[in-house]
mmCIF file of C-alpha atoms in Angstrom:
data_model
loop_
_atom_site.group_PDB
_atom_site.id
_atom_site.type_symbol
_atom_site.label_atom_id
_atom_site.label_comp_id
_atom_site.label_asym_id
_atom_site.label_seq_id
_atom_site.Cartn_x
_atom_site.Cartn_y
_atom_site.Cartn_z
ATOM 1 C CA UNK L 26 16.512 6.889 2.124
ATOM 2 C CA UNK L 27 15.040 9.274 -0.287
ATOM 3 C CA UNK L 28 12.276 11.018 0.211
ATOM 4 C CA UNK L 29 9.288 11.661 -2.690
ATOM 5 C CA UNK L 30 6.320 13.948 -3.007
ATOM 6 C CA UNK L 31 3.208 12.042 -2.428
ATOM 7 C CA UNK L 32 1.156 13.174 -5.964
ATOM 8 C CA UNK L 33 0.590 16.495 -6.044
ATOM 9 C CA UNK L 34 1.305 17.920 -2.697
ATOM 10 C CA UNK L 35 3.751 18.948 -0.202
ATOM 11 C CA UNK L 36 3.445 15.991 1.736
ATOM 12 C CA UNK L 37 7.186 13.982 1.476
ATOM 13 C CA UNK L 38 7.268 10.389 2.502
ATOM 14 C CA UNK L 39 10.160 7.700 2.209
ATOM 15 C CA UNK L 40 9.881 6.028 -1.205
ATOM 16 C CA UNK L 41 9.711 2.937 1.042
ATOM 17 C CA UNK L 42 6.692 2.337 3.478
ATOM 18 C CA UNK L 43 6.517 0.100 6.765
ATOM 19 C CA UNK L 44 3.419 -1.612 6.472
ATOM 20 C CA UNK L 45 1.699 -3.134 9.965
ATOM 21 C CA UNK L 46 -1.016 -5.535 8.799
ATOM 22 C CA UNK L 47 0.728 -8.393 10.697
ATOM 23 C CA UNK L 48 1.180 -6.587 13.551
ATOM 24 C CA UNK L 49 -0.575 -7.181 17.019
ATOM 25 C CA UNK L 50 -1.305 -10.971 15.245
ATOM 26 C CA UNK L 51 1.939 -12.456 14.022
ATOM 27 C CA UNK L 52 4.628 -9.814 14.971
ATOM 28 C CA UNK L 53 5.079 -9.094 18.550
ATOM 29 C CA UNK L 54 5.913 -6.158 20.185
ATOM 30 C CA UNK L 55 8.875 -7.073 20.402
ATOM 31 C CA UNK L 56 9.689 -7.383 16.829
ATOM 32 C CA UNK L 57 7.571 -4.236 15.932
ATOM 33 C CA UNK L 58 10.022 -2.787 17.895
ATOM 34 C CA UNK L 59 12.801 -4.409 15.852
ATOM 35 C CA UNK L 60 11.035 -3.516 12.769
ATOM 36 C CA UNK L 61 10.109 0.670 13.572
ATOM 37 C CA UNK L 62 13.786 0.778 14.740
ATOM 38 C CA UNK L 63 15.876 -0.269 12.074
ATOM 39 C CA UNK L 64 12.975 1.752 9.318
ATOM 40 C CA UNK L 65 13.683 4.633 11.391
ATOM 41 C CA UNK L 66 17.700 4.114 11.420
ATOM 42 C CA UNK L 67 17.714 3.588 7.611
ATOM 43 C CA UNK L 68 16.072 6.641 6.990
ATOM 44 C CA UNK L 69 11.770 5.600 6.314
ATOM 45 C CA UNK L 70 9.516 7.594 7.114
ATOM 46 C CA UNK L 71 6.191 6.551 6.165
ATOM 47 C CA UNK L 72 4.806 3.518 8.591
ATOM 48 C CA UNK L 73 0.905 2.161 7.110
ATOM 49 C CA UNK L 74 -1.685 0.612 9.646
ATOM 50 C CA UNK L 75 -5.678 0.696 9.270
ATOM 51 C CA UNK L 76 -8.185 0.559 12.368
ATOM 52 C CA UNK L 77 -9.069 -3.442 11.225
ATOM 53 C CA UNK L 78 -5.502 -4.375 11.596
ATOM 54 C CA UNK L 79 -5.107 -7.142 14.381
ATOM 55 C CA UNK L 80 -8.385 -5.574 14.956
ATOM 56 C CA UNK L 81 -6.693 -2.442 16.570
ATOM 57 C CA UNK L 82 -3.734 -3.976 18.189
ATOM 58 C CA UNK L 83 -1.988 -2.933 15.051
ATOM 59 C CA UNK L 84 -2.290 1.178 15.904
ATOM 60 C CA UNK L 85 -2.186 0.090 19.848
ATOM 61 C CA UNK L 86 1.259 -0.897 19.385
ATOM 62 C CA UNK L 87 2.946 1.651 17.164
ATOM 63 C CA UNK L 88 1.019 3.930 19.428
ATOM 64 C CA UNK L 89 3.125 2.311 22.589
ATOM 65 C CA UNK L 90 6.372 2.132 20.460
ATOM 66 C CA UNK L 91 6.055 5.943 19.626
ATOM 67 C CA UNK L 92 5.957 6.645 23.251
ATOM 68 C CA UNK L 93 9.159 5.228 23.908
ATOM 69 C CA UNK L 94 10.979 4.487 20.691
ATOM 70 C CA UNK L 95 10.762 6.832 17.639
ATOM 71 C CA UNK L 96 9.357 10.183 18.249
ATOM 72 C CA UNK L 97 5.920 11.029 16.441
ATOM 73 C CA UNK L 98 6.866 13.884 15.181
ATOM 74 C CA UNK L 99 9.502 11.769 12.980
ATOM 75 C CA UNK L 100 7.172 9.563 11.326
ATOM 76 C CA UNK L 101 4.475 10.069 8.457
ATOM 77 C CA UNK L 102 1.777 8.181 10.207
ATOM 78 C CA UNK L 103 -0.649 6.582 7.426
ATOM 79 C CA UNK L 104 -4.017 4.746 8.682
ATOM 80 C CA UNK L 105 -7.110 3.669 6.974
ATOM 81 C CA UNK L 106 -11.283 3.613 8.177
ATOM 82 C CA UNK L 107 -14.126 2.066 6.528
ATOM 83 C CA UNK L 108 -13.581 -1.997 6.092
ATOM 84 C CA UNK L 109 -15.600 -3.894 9.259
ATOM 85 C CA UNK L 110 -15.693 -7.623 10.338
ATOM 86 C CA UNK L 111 -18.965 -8.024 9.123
ATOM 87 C CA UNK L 112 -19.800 -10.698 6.388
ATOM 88 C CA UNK L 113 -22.471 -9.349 5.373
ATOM 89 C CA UNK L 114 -20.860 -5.975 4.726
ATOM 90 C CA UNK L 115 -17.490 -5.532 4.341
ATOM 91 C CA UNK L 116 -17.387 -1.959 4.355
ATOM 92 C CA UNK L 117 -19.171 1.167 6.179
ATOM 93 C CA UNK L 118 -18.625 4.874 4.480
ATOM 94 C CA UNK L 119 -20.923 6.454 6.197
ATOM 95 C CA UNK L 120 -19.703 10.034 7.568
ATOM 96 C CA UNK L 121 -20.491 8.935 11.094
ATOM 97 C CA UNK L 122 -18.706 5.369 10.862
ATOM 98 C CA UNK L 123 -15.843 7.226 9.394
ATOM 99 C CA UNK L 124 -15.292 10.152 11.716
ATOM 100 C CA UNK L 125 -15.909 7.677 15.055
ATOM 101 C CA UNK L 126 -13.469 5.234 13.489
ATOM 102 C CA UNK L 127 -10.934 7.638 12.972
ATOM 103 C CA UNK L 128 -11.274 9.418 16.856
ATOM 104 C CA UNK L 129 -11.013 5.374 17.976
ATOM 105 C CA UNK L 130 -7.352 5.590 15.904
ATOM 106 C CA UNK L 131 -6.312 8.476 17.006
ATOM 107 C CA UNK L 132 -6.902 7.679 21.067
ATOM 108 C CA UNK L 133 -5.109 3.955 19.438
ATOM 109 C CA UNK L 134 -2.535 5.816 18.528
ATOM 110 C CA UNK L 135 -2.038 8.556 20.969
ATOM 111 C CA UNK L 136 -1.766 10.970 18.911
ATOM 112 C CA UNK L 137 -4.174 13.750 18.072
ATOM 113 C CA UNK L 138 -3.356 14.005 14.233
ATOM 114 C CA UNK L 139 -2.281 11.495 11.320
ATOM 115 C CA UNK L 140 -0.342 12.639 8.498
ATOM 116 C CA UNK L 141 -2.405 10.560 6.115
ATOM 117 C CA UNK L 142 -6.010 9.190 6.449
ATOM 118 C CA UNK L 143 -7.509 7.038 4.023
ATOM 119 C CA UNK L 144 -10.899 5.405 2.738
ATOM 120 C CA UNK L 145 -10.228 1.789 3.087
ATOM 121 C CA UNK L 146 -12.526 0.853 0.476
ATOM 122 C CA UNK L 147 -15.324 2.058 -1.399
ATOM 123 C CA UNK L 148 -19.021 1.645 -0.364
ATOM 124 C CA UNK L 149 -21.719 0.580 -2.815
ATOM 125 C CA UNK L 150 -24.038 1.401 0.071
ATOM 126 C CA UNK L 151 -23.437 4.856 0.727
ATOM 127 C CA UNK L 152 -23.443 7.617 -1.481
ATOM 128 C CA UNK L 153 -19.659 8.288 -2.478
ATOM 129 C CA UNK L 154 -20.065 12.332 -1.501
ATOM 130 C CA UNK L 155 -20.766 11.327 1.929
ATOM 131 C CA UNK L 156 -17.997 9.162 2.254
ATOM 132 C CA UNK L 157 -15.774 11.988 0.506
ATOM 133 C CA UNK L 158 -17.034 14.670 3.298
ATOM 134 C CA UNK L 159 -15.854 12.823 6.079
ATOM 135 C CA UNK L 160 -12.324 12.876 4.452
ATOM 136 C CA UNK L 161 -12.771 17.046 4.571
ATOM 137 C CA UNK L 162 -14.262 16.859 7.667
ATOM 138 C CA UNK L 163 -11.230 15.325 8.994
ATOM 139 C CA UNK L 164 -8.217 17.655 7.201
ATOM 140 C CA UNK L 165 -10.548 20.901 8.452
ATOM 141 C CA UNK L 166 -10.531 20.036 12.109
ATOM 142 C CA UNK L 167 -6.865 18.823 11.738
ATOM 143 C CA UNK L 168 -7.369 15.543 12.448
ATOM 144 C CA UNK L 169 -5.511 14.648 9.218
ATOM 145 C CA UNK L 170 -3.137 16.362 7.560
ATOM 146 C CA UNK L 171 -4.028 14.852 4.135
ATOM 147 C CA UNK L 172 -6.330 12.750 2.767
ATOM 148 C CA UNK L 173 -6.653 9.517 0.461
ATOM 149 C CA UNK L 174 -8.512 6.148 -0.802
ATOM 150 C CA UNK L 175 -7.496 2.658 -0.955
ATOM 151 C CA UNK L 176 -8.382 -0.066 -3.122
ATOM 152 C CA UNK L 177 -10.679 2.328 -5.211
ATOM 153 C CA UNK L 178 -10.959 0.496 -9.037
ATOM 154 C CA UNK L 179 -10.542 3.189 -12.096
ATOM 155 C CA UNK L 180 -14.055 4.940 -12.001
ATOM 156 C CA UNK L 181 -14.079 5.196 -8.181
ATOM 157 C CA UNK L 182 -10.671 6.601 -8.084
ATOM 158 C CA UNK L 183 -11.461 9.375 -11.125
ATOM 159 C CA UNK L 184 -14.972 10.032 -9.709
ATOM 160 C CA UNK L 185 -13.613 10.822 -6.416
ATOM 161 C CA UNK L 186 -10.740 12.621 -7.041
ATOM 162 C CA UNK L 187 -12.241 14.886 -9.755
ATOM 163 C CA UNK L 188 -14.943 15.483 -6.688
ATOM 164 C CA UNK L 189 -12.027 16.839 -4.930
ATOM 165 C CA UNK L 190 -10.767 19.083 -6.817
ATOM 166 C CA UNK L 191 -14.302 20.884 -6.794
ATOM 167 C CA UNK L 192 -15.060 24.033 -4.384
ATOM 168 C CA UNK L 193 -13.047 24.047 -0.797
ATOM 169 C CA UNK L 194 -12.124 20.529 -0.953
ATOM 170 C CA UNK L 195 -9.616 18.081 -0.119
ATOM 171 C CA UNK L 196 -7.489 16.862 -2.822
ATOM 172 C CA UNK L 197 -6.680 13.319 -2.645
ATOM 173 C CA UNK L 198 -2.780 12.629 -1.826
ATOM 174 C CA UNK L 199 -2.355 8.925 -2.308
ATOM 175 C CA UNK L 200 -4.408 6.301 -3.403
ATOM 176 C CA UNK L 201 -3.066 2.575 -2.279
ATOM 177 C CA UNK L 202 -3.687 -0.138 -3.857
ATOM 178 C CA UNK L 203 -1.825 -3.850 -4.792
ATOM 179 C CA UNK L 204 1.103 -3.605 -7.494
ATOM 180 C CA UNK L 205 3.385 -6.018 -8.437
ATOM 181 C CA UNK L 206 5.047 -8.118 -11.256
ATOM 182 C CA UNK L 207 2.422 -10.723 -10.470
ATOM 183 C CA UNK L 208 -0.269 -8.192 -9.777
ATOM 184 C CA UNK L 209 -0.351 -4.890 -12.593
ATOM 185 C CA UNK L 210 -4.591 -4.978 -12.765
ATOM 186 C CA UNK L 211 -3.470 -1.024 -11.906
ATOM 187 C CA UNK L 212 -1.643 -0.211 -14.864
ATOM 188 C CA UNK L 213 -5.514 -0.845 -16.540
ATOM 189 C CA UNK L 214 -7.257 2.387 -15.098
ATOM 190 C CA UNK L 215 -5.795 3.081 -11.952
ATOM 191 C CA UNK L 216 -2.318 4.077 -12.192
ATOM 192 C CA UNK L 217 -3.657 6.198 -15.697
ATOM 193 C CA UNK L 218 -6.592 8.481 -13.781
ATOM 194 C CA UNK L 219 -4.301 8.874 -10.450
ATOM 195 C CA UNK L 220 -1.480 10.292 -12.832
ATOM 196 C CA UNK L 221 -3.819 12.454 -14.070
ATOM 197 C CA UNK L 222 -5.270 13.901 -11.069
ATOM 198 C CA UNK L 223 -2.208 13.785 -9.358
ATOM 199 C CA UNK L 224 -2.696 11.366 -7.287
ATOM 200 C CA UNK L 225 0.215 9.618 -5.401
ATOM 201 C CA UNK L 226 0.222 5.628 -5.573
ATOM 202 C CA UNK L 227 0.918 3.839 -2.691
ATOM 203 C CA UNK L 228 1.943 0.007 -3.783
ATOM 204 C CA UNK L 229 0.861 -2.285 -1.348
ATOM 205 C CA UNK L 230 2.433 -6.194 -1.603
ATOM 206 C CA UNK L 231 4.760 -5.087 -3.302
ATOM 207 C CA UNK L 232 6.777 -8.602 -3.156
ATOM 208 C CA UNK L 233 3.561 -10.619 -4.912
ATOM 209 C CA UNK L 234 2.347 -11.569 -1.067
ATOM 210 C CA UNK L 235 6.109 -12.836 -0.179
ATOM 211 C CA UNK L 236 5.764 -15.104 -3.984
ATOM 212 C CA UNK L 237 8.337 -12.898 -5.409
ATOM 213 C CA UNK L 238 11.073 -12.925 -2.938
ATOM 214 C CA UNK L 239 11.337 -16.816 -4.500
ATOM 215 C CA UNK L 240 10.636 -18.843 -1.327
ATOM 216 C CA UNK L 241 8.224 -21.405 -2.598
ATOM 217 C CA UNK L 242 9.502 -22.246 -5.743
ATOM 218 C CA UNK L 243 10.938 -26.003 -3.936
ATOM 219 C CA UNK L 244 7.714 -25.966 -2.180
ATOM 220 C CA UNK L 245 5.713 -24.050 0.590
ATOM 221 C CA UNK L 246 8.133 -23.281 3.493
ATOM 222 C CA UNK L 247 6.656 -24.094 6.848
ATOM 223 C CA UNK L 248 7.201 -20.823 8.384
ATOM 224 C CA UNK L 249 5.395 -19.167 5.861
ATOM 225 C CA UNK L 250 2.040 -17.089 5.125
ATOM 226 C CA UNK L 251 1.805 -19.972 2.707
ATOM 227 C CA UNK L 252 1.782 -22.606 5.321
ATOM 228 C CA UNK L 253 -0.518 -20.286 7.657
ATOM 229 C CA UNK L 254 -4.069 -21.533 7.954
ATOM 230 C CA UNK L 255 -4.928 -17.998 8.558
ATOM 231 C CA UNK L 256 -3.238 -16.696 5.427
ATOM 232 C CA UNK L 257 -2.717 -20.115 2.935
ATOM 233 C CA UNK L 258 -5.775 -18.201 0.380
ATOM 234 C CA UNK L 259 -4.118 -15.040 0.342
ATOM 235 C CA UNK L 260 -1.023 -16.555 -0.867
ATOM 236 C CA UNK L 261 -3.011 -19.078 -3.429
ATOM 237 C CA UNK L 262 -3.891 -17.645 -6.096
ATOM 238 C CA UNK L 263 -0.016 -16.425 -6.603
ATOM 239 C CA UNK L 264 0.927 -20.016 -7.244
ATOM 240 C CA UNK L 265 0.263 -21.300 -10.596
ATOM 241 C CA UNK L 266 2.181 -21.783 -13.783
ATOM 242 C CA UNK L 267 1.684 -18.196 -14.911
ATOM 243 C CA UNK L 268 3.376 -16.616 -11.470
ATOM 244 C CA UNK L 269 5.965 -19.089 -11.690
ATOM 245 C CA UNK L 270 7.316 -17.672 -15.332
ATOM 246 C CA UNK L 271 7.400 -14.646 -13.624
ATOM 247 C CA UNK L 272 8.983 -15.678 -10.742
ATOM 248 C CA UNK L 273 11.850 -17.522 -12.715
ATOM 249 C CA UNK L 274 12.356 -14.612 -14.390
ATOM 250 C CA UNK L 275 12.801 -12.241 -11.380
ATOM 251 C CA UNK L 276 15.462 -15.104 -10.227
ATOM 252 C CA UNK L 277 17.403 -14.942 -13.212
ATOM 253 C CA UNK L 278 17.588 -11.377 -12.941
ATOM 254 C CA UNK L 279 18.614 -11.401 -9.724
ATOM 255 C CA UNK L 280 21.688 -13.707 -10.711
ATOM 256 C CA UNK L 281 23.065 -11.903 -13.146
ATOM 257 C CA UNK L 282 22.856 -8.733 -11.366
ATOM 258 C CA UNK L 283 24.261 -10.314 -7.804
ATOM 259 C CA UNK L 284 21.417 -8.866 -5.857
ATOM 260 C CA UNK L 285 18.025 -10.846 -4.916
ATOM 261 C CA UNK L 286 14.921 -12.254 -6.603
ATOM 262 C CA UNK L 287 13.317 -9.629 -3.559
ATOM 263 C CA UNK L 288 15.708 -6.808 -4.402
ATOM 264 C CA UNK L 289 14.543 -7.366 -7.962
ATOM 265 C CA UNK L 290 11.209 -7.134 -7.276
ATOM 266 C CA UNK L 291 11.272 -4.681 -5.178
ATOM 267 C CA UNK L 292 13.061 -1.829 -7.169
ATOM 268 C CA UNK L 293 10.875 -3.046 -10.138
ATOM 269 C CA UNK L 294 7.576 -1.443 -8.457
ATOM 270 C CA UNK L 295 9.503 1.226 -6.718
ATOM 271 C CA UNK L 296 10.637 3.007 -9.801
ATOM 272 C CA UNK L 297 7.448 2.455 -11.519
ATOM 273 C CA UNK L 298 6.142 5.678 -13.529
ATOM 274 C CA UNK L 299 3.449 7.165 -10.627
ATOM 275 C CA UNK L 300 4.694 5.492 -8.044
ATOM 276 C CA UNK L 301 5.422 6.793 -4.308
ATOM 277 C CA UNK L 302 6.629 4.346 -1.944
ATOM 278 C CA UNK L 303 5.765 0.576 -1.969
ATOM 279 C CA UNK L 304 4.241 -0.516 1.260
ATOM 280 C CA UNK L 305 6.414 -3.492 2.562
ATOM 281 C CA UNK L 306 5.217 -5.764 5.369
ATOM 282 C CA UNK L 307 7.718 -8.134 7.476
ATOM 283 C CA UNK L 308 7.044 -10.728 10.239
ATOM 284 C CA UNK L 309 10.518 -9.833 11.474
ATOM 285 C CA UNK L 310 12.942 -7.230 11.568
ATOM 286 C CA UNK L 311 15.628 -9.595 9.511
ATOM 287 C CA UNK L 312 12.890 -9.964 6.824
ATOM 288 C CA UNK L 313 12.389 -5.794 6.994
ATOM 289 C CA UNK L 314 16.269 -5.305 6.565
ATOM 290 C CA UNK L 315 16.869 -7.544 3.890
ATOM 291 C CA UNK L 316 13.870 -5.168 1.794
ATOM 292 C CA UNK L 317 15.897 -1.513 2.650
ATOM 293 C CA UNK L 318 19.019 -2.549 1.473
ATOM 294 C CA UNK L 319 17.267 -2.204 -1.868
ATOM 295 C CA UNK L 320 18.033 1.594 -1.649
ATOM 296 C CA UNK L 321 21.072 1.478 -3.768
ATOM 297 C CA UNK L 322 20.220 -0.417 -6.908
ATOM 298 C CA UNK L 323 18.500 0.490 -9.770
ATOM 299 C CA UNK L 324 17.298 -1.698 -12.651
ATOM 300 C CA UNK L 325 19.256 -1.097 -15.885
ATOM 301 C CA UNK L 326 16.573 -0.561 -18.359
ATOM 302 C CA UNK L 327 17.064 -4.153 -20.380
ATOM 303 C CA UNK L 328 16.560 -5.548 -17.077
ATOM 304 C CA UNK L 329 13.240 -3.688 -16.662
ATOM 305 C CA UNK L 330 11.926 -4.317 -20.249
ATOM 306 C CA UNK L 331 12.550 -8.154 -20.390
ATOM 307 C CA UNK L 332 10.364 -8.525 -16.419
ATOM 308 C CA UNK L 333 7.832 -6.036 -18.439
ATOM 309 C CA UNK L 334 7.774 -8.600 -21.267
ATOM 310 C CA UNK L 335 7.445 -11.383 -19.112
ATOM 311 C CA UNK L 336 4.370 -10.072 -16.380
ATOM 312 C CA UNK L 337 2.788 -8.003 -19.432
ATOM 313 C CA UNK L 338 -0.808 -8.326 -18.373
ATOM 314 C CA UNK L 339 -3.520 -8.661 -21.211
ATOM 315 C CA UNK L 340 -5.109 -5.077 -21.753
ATOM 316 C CA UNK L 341 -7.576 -4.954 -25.213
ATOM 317 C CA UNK L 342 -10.420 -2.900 -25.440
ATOM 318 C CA UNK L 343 -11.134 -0.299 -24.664
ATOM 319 C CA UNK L 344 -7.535 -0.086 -23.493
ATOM 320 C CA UNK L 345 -6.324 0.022 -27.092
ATOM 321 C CA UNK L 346 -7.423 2.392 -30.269
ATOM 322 C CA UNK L 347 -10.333 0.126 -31.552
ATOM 323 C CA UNK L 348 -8.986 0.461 -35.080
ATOM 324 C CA UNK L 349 -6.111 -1.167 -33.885
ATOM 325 C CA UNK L 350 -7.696 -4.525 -32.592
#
């Protein structure tokens, strides 16, 4: 698989990412296994997983499957600090949340360093510089080899990566957020200030939360995140008339290039301008296999303006020259 430069450093990732959110909940160990093996045999690198996932099972088992399955030393481990299971506050920034949530992943993980370590969101609560020190804090004692932020809207992301760049700072790597056909809010502010800082973007449901791939258009299969109780709202809002142009359109595609509405989609986001490595998340190793075989095609560029035309999201002012409008 080929490698890429996350943004602007030395760090080199596979331009496809094993994400773990399901893992720990719906994916067994034995299917992680499954899953980590056949990443690691087609030639990925970079495996994603966050402190909240399965509440911790998530790093517990990639932890246990480095230990017996693919060496450490062999993977770019990614993880993320900062959301909690509190409804009344979703997220905690604060320099001592951070640096105790990130010792927790590390003994999780049984390792003593990740390659990546991430803000998981930002904090209205705590001053953003505080937040930002813990991500120093973190690449000084070499707890983390690099540093980034996730779901960060435009101002966050340009406030605290031009932060960065001040003094003996960290530079942000990556910033991850979602990207997809049915999902380009990114392309607003994001994607434009993390190209210009040189900051790495790090797609994550990449396949429009499984709507892409083309499953539900006869319906909601009963195997499904759609037909989970758990995870029916997250695939909601990805059901209407509007992602169902889109969808049609990545299907079409698909059939006249021989490949797969999810091979479609997939290379679509991949070989977006700014782009690193989509983040793609499987319930089972069969699912994960079907997404690396996208390694060979590339979009001809027709193909890639007429799903542009089609998914074009609505950006006016103060996107646009105002004389223009």
């Amino acid at each position: 698989m080929e490698q890429r430069h996350l943004g602007r450093t030395g760090l080199r990732v596979s331009r496809i990412g094993l994400g773990t959110l399901t893992w720990g909940r719906d994916t067994d160990e034995h299917d992680a296994a499954e899953q980590l093996k056949s990443f690691w045999d087609a030639g990925g690198t970079l495996v994603d997983t966050a402190d909240v996932y399965g509440g911790g099972e998530a790093e517990y088992l990639l932890g246990r499957l480095m230990e017996r399955l693919v060496s450490r030393q062999d993977l770019v481990l990614s993880t993320k600090a900062g959301s909690v299971p509190d409804p009344d506050r979703r997220t905690d920034g604060s320099r001592g949340h951070l640096l105790a949530a990130l010792d927790a992943s590390l003994a999780r993980l049984g390792t003593d360093h990740v390659d990546l370590w991430q803000l998981h969101a930002f904090d209205p609560h705590t001053p953003l510089e505080e937040s930002l020190q813990a991500l120093d804090i973190a690449v000084r004692s070499g707890r983390a080899r690099y540093a980034g932020v996730a779901n960060f809207c435009g101002w966050q992301l340009a406030k605290a990566g031009t932060w960065q760049l001040g003094g003996d700072r960290t530079r942000l790597a990556g910033t991850q957020l979602e990207y997809s056909l049915l999902q380009r809010g990114v392309e607003r502010e994001v994607l434009p200030a993390a190209q210009d800082l040189g900051i790495g973007l790090l797609p994550s449901s990449p396949l429009g939360r499984g709507v892409l791939t083309g499953k539900y258009r006869g319906g909601t299969p009963s195997d499904s995140r759609g037909a989970s109780e758990t995870m029916a709202p997250f695939v909601e809002p990805y059901l209407d008339d509007a992602a169902s142009r889109i969808v049609d359109a990545v299907a079409t595609a698909a059939d006249g290039l021989a490949t797969t509405p999810l091979h479609v989609a997939l290379a679509w986001v991949r070989d977006r301008p700014g782009v690193t490595a989509p983040i793609v998340g499987a319930r089972t190793a069969r699912q994960l296999a079907a997404a690396l075989s996208v390694e060979t095609l590339s979009l001809p560029d027709e193909i890639c303006r007429a799903l542009d035309d089609v998914s074009a999201p609505v950006h006016r002012y103060p996107d646009h020259d105002w004389s223009t409008l």
